[in-house]
Amino acid sequence: PSERARRARASLRASLLKMPRLHSELARETIAYTTAFLVLHVVCRTLSHYASPTFRRCSPSDKAYWAASMVSTVNAVAVAAVAIQVFVTEPGLTALADDLHASVPELESWGGFFLGYFVADQLGNAYWWREWSGVEATTVHHVIGMVAYWRGLTGGGLHL
């Protein structure tokens, strides 16, 4: 490997030496972001009520799904922005392919955000379980994502 690649890998490995996050710290952050996503859901429902005649004709479960889809879009845009930033700015990103324990600090710093979205969306899935289609697959996706990401952020091991 080139000298630049060696330095990038060394920098990435140095970031791994930091202490894993505490469960209590991550829980507080996750609760804060979960609350923020739930508030965003209410804001999306309220704005849609005033802006869309179609929304006003929807059933209660369809209105909730509509708002959850808007919140999901906000989350997707934020996640894509972070991923692009990491891809463009992280010189050691290629080292991730060789080291399954490597991590990218930018992704670690967004842990509460990612987990907060998973929890908030899963609350909607649980509430509307009988009315929304596909909640089983979404639940599996969210639960696996929450467990894996939590373990990775708290030192349990994961490729972040």
PDB file of C-alpha atoms in Angstrom:
ATOM      1  CA  PRO A   1       0.000   0.000   0.000  1.00  0.00           C
ATOM      2  CA  SER A   2       1.020   3.588  -0.591  1.00  0.00           C
ATOM      3  CA  GLU A   3       2.218   5.883   2.189  1.00  0.00           C
ATOM      4  CA  ARG A   4      -1.070   7.804   2.008  1.00  0.00           C
ATOM      5  CA  ALA A   5      -3.068   4.586   2.455  1.00  0.00           C
ATOM      6  CA  ARG A   6      -0.877   3.560   5.417  1.00  0.00           C
ATOM      7  CA  ARG A   7      -1.408   6.956   7.076  1.00  0.00           C
ATOM      8  CA  ALA A   8      -5.151   6.789   6.428  1.00  0.00           C
ATOM      9  CA  ARG A   9      -5.361   3.338   7.996  1.00  0.00           C
ATOM     10  CA  ALA A  10      -3.279   4.460  10.975  1.00  0.00           C
ATOM     11  CA  SER A  11      -5.590   7.443  11.477  1.00  0.00           C
ATOM     12  CA  LEU A  12      -8.627   5.231  11.254  1.00  0.00           C
ATOM     13  CA  ARG A  13      -7.173   2.710  13.708  1.00  0.00           C
ATOM     14  CA  ALA A  14      -6.319   5.515  16.138  1.00  0.00           C
ATOM     15  CA  SER A  15      -9.979   6.526  16.170  1.00  0.00           C
ATOM     16  CA  LEU A  16     -10.807   2.995  17.285  1.00  0.00           C
ATOM     17  CA  LEU A  17      -8.814   3.421  20.480  1.00  0.00           C
ATOM     18  CA  LYS A  18     -11.313   5.830  21.987  1.00  0.00           C
ATOM     19  CA  MET A  19     -13.595   4.512  24.708  1.00  0.00           C
ATOM     20  CA  PRO A  20     -16.945   3.119  23.583  1.00  0.00           C
ATOM     21  CA  ARG A  21     -19.990   5.193  24.416  1.00  0.00           C
ATOM     22  CA  LEU A  22     -21.806   4.571  27.647  1.00  0.00           C
ATOM     23  CA  HIS A  23     -25.213   2.929  27.432  1.00  0.00           C
ATOM     24  CA  SER A  24     -26.764   5.718  29.539  1.00  0.00           C
ATOM     25  CA  GLU A  25     -25.304   8.437  27.306  1.00  0.00           C
ATOM     26  CA  LEU A  26     -26.558   6.745  24.148  1.00  0.00           C
ATOM     27  CA  ALA A  27     -29.972   6.117  25.737  1.00  0.00           C
ATOM     28  CA  ARG A  28     -30.403   9.817  26.598  1.00  0.00           C
ATOM     29  CA  GLU A  29     -29.388  10.846  23.101  1.00  0.00           C
ATOM     30  CA  THR A  30     -31.694   8.259  21.518  1.00  0.00           C
ATOM     31  CA  ILE A  31     -34.653   9.405  23.639  1.00  0.00           C
ATOM     32  CA  ALA A  32     -34.021  13.024  22.649  1.00  0.00           C
ATOM     33  CA  TYR A  33     -33.948  12.176  18.925  1.00  0.00           C
ATOM     34  CA  THR A  34     -36.941   9.847  19.254  1.00  0.00           C
ATOM     35  CA  THR A  35     -38.874  12.760  20.763  1.00  0.00           C
ATOM     36  CA  ALA A  36     -37.710  15.054  17.962  1.00  0.00           C
ATOM     37  CA  PHE A  37     -38.860  12.575  15.291  1.00  0.00           C
ATOM     38  CA  LEU A  38     -42.240  12.166  17.009  1.00  0.00           C
ATOM     39  CA  VAL A  39     -42.651  15.967  17.083  1.00  0.00           C
ATOM     40  CA  LEU A  40     -41.686  16.069  13.397  1.00  0.00           C
ATOM     41  CA  HIS A  41     -44.395  13.469  12.741  1.00  0.00           C
ATOM     42  CA  VAL A  42     -47.002  15.747  14.377  1.00  0.00           C
ATOM     43  CA  VAL A  43     -45.708  18.737  12.391  1.00  0.00           C
ATOM     44  CA  CYS A  44     -45.920  16.747   9.139  1.00  0.00           C
ATOM     45  CA  ARG A  45     -49.489  15.661   9.925  1.00  0.00           C
ATOM     46  CA  THR A  46     -50.501  19.224  10.763  1.00  0.00           C
ATOM     47  CA  LEU A  47     -48.924  20.727   7.641  1.00  0.00           C
ATOM     48  CA  SER A  48     -50.429  18.004   5.460  1.00  0.00           C
ATOM     49  CA  HIS A  49     -53.878  18.637   6.927  1.00  0.00           C
ATOM     50  CA  TYR A  50     -53.738  22.271   5.848  1.00  0.00           C
ATOM     51  CA  ALA A  51     -51.882  21.737   2.562  1.00  0.00           C
ATOM     52  CA  SER A  52     -53.503  18.654   1.054  1.00  0.00           C
ATOM     53  CA  PRO A  53     -57.168  17.916   0.377  1.00  0.00           C
ATOM     54  CA  THR A  54     -56.148  14.304  -0.349  1.00  0.00           C
ATOM     55  CA  PHE A  55     -54.640  13.984   3.123  1.00  0.00           C
ATOM     56  CA  ARG A  56     -57.857  15.243   4.707  1.00  0.00           C
ATOM     57  CA  ARG A  57     -59.819  12.446   2.977  1.00  0.00           C
ATOM     58  CA  CYS A  58     -57.491   9.693   4.256  1.00  0.00           C
ATOM     59  CA  SER A  59     -58.321   7.291   7.070  1.00  0.00           C
ATOM     60  CA  PRO A  60     -56.521   7.831  10.411  1.00  0.00           C
ATOM     61  CA  SER A  61     -54.062   5.010   9.699  1.00  0.00           C
ATOM     62  CA  ASP A  62     -53.349   6.364   6.202  1.00  0.00           C
ATOM     63  CA  LYS A  63     -52.743   9.836   7.658  1.00  0.00           C
ATOM     64  CA  ALA A  64     -50.276   8.340  10.112  1.00  0.00           C
ATOM     65  CA  TYR A  65     -48.562   6.428   7.294  1.00  0.00           C
ATOM     66  CA  TRP A  66     -48.414   9.591   5.175  1.00  0.00           C
ATOM     67  CA  ALA A  67     -46.745  11.533   7.995  1.00  0.00           C
ATOM     68  CA  ALA A  68     -44.408   8.612   8.788  1.00  0.00           C
ATOM     69  CA  SER A  69     -43.371   8.591   5.122  1.00  0.00           C
ATOM     70  CA  MET A  70     -42.560  12.306   5.299  1.00  0.00           C
ATOM     71  CA  VAL A  71     -40.460  11.744   8.440  1.00  0.00           C
ATOM     72  CA  SER A  72     -38.769   8.798   6.725  1.00  0.00           C
ATOM     73  CA  THR A  73     -37.840  11.067   3.824  1.00  0.00           C
ATOM     74  CA  VAL A  74     -36.286  13.625   6.190  1.00  0.00           C
ATOM     75  CA  ASN A  75     -34.284  10.816   7.808  1.00  0.00           C
ATOM     76  CA  ALA A  76     -33.202   9.442   4.414  1.00  0.00           C
ATOM     77  CA  VAL A  77     -31.969  12.860   3.241  1.00  0.00           C
ATOM     78  CA  ALA A  78     -29.973  13.327   6.469  1.00  0.00           C
ATOM     79  CA  VAL A  79     -28.484   9.821   6.264  1.00  0.00           C
ATOM     80  CA  ALA A  80     -27.554  10.315   2.595  1.00  0.00           C
ATOM     81  CA  ALA A  81     -25.904  13.649   3.395  1.00  0.00           C
ATOM     82  CA  VAL A  82     -23.801  12.056   6.145  1.00  0.00           C
ATOM     83  CA  ALA A  83     -22.876   9.109   3.940  1.00  0.00           C
ATOM     84  CA  ILE A  84     -21.786  11.396   1.099  1.00  0.00           C
ATOM     85  CA  GLN A  85     -19.799  13.572   3.511  1.00  0.00           C
ATOM     86  CA  VAL A  86     -18.022  10.521   4.929  1.00  0.00           C
ATOM     87  CA  PHE A  87     -17.361   9.108   1.473  1.00  0.00           C
ATOM     88  CA  VAL A  88     -15.856  12.381   0.269  1.00  0.00           C
ATOM     89  CA  THR A  89     -13.886  13.361   3.383  1.00  0.00           C
ATOM     90  CA  GLU A  90     -12.777  10.131   5.079  1.00  0.00           C
ATOM     91  CA  PRO A  91      -9.375   9.133   3.682  1.00  0.00           C
ATOM     92  CA  GLY A  92      -9.380   5.775   5.469  1.00  0.00           C
ATOM     93  CA  LEU A  93     -12.731   4.650   4.155  1.00  0.00           C
ATOM     94  CA  THR A  94     -11.127   1.973   1.998  1.00  0.00           C
ATOM     95  CA  ALA A  95      -9.580   0.481   5.145  1.00  0.00           C
ATOM     96  CA  LEU A  96     -13.068  -0.561   6.203  1.00  0.00           C
ATOM     97  CA  ALA A  97     -12.994  -3.296   3.596  1.00  0.00           C
ATOM     98  CA  ASP A  98      -9.948  -4.867   5.273  1.00  0.00           C
ATOM     99  CA  ASP A  99     -10.887  -4.382   8.932  1.00  0.00           C
ATOM    100  CA  LEU A 100     -14.274  -5.545  10.174  1.00  0.00           C
ATOM    101  CA  HIS A 101     -13.718  -3.695  13.458  1.00  0.00           C
ATOM    102  CA  ALA A 102     -12.932  -0.361  11.821  1.00  0.00           C
ATOM    103  CA  SER A 103     -15.236   2.570  12.376  1.00  0.00           C
ATOM    104  CA  VAL A 104     -15.825   6.024  10.998  1.00  0.00           C
ATOM    105  CA  PRO A 105     -16.162   8.690  13.722  1.00  0.00           C
ATOM    106  CA  GLU A 106     -18.698  10.702  11.714  1.00  0.00           C
ATOM    107  CA  LEU A 107     -21.060   7.731  11.672  1.00  0.00           C
ATOM    108  CA  GLU A 108     -20.543   7.151  15.386  1.00  0.00           C
ATOM    109  CA  SER A 109     -21.488  10.755  16.168  1.00  0.00           C
ATOM    110  CA  TRP A 110     -24.871  10.275  14.464  1.00  0.00           C
ATOM    111  CA  GLY A 111     -25.738   7.209  16.560  1.00  0.00           C
ATOM    112  CA  GLY A 112     -28.507   8.803  18.615  1.00  0.00           C
ATOM    113  CA  PHE A 113     -30.044  10.265  15.462  1.00  0.00           C
ATOM    114  CA  PHE A 114     -30.141   6.901  13.665  1.00  0.00           C
ATOM    115  CA  LEU A 115     -31.418   5.056  16.731  1.00  0.00           C
ATOM    116  CA  GLY A 116     -33.977   7.775  17.489  1.00  0.00           C
ATOM    117  CA  TYR A 117     -35.452   7.414  14.014  1.00  0.00           C
ATOM    118  CA  PHE A 118     -35.625   3.626  14.324  1.00  0.00           C
ATOM    119  CA  VAL A 119     -37.422   3.863  17.676  1.00  0.00           C
ATOM    120  CA  ALA A 120     -39.869   6.576  16.563  1.00  0.00           C
ATOM    121  CA  ASP A 121     -40.757   4.742  13.367  1.00  0.00           C
ATOM    122  CA  GLN A 122     -41.096   1.452  15.212  1.00  0.00           C
ATOM    123  CA  LEU A 123     -43.567   3.046  17.634  1.00  0.00           C
ATOM    124  CA  GLY A 124     -45.784   3.862  14.652  1.00  0.00           C
ATOM    125  CA  ASN A 125     -45.373   0.334  13.311  1.00  0.00           C
ATOM    126  CA  ALA A 126     -46.414  -1.115  16.664  1.00  0.00           C
ATOM    127  CA  TYR A 127     -49.440   1.173  16.996  1.00  0.00           C
ATOM    128  CA  TRP A 128     -50.703   0.597  13.446  1.00  0.00           C
ATOM    129  CA  TRP A 129     -49.616  -3.068  13.257  1.00  0.00           C
ATOM    130  CA  ARG A 130     -52.961  -4.362  11.941  1.00  0.00           C
ATOM    131  CA  GLU A 131     -53.585  -1.529   9.471  1.00  0.00           C
ATOM    132  CA  TRP A 132     -50.196  -0.982   7.794  1.00  0.00           C
ATOM    133  CA  SER A 133     -48.891  -3.516   5.304  1.00  0.00           C
ATOM    134  CA  GLY A 134     -45.269  -4.609   5.489  1.00  0.00           C
ATOM    135  CA  VAL A 135     -44.781  -3.827   9.176  1.00  0.00           C
ATOM    136  CA  GLU A 136     -43.352  -7.277   9.843  1.00  0.00           C
ATOM    137  CA  ALA A 137     -40.401  -6.733   7.492  1.00  0.00           C
ATOM    138  CA  THR A 138     -39.931  -3.159   8.673  1.00  0.00           C
ATOM    139  CA  THR A 139     -39.935  -4.326  12.283  1.00  0.00           C
ATOM    140  CA  VAL A 140     -37.268  -6.936  11.583  1.00  0.00           C
ATOM    141  CA  HIS A 141     -35.196  -4.291   9.773  1.00  0.00           C
ATOM    142  CA  HIS A 142     -35.574  -1.775  12.630  1.00  0.00           C
ATOM    143  CA  VAL A 143     -34.900  -4.232  15.452  1.00  0.00           C
ATOM    144  CA  ILE A 144     -31.798  -5.667  13.778  1.00  0.00           C
ATOM    145  CA  GLY A 145     -30.609  -2.138  12.993  1.00  0.00           C
ATOM    146  CA  MET A 146     -31.181  -0.950  16.557  1.00  0.00           C
ATOM    147  CA  VAL A 147     -29.430  -3.915  18.170  1.00  0.00           C
ATOM    148  CA  ALA A 148     -26.499  -3.893  15.756  1.00  0.00           C
ATOM    149  CA  TYR A 149     -25.948  -0.142  15.866  1.00  0.00           C
ATOM    150  CA  TRP A 150     -26.305  -0.018  19.669  1.00  0.00           C
ATOM    151  CA  ARG A 151     -23.740  -2.819  20.041  1.00  0.00           C
ATOM    152  CA  GLY A 152     -21.355  -1.070  17.693  1.00  0.00           C
ATOM    153  CA  LEU A 153     -21.586   2.249  19.487  1.00  0.00           C
ATOM    154  CA  THR A 154     -21.228   0.795  22.973  1.00  0.00           C
ATOM    155  CA  GLY A 155     -18.207  -1.384  22.224  1.00  0.00           C
ATOM    156  CA  GLY A 156     -19.950  -4.634  21.388  1.00  0.00           C
ATOM    157  CA  GLY A 157     -18.390  -4.805  17.970  1.00  0.00           C
ATOM    158  CA  LEU A 158     -19.815  -3.852  14.599  1.00  0.00           C
ATOM    159  CA  HIS A 159     -18.588  -2.478  11.308  1.00  0.00           C
ATOM    160  CA  LEU A 160     -19.698   1.205  11.401  1.00  0.00           C
TER     161      LEU A 160
END
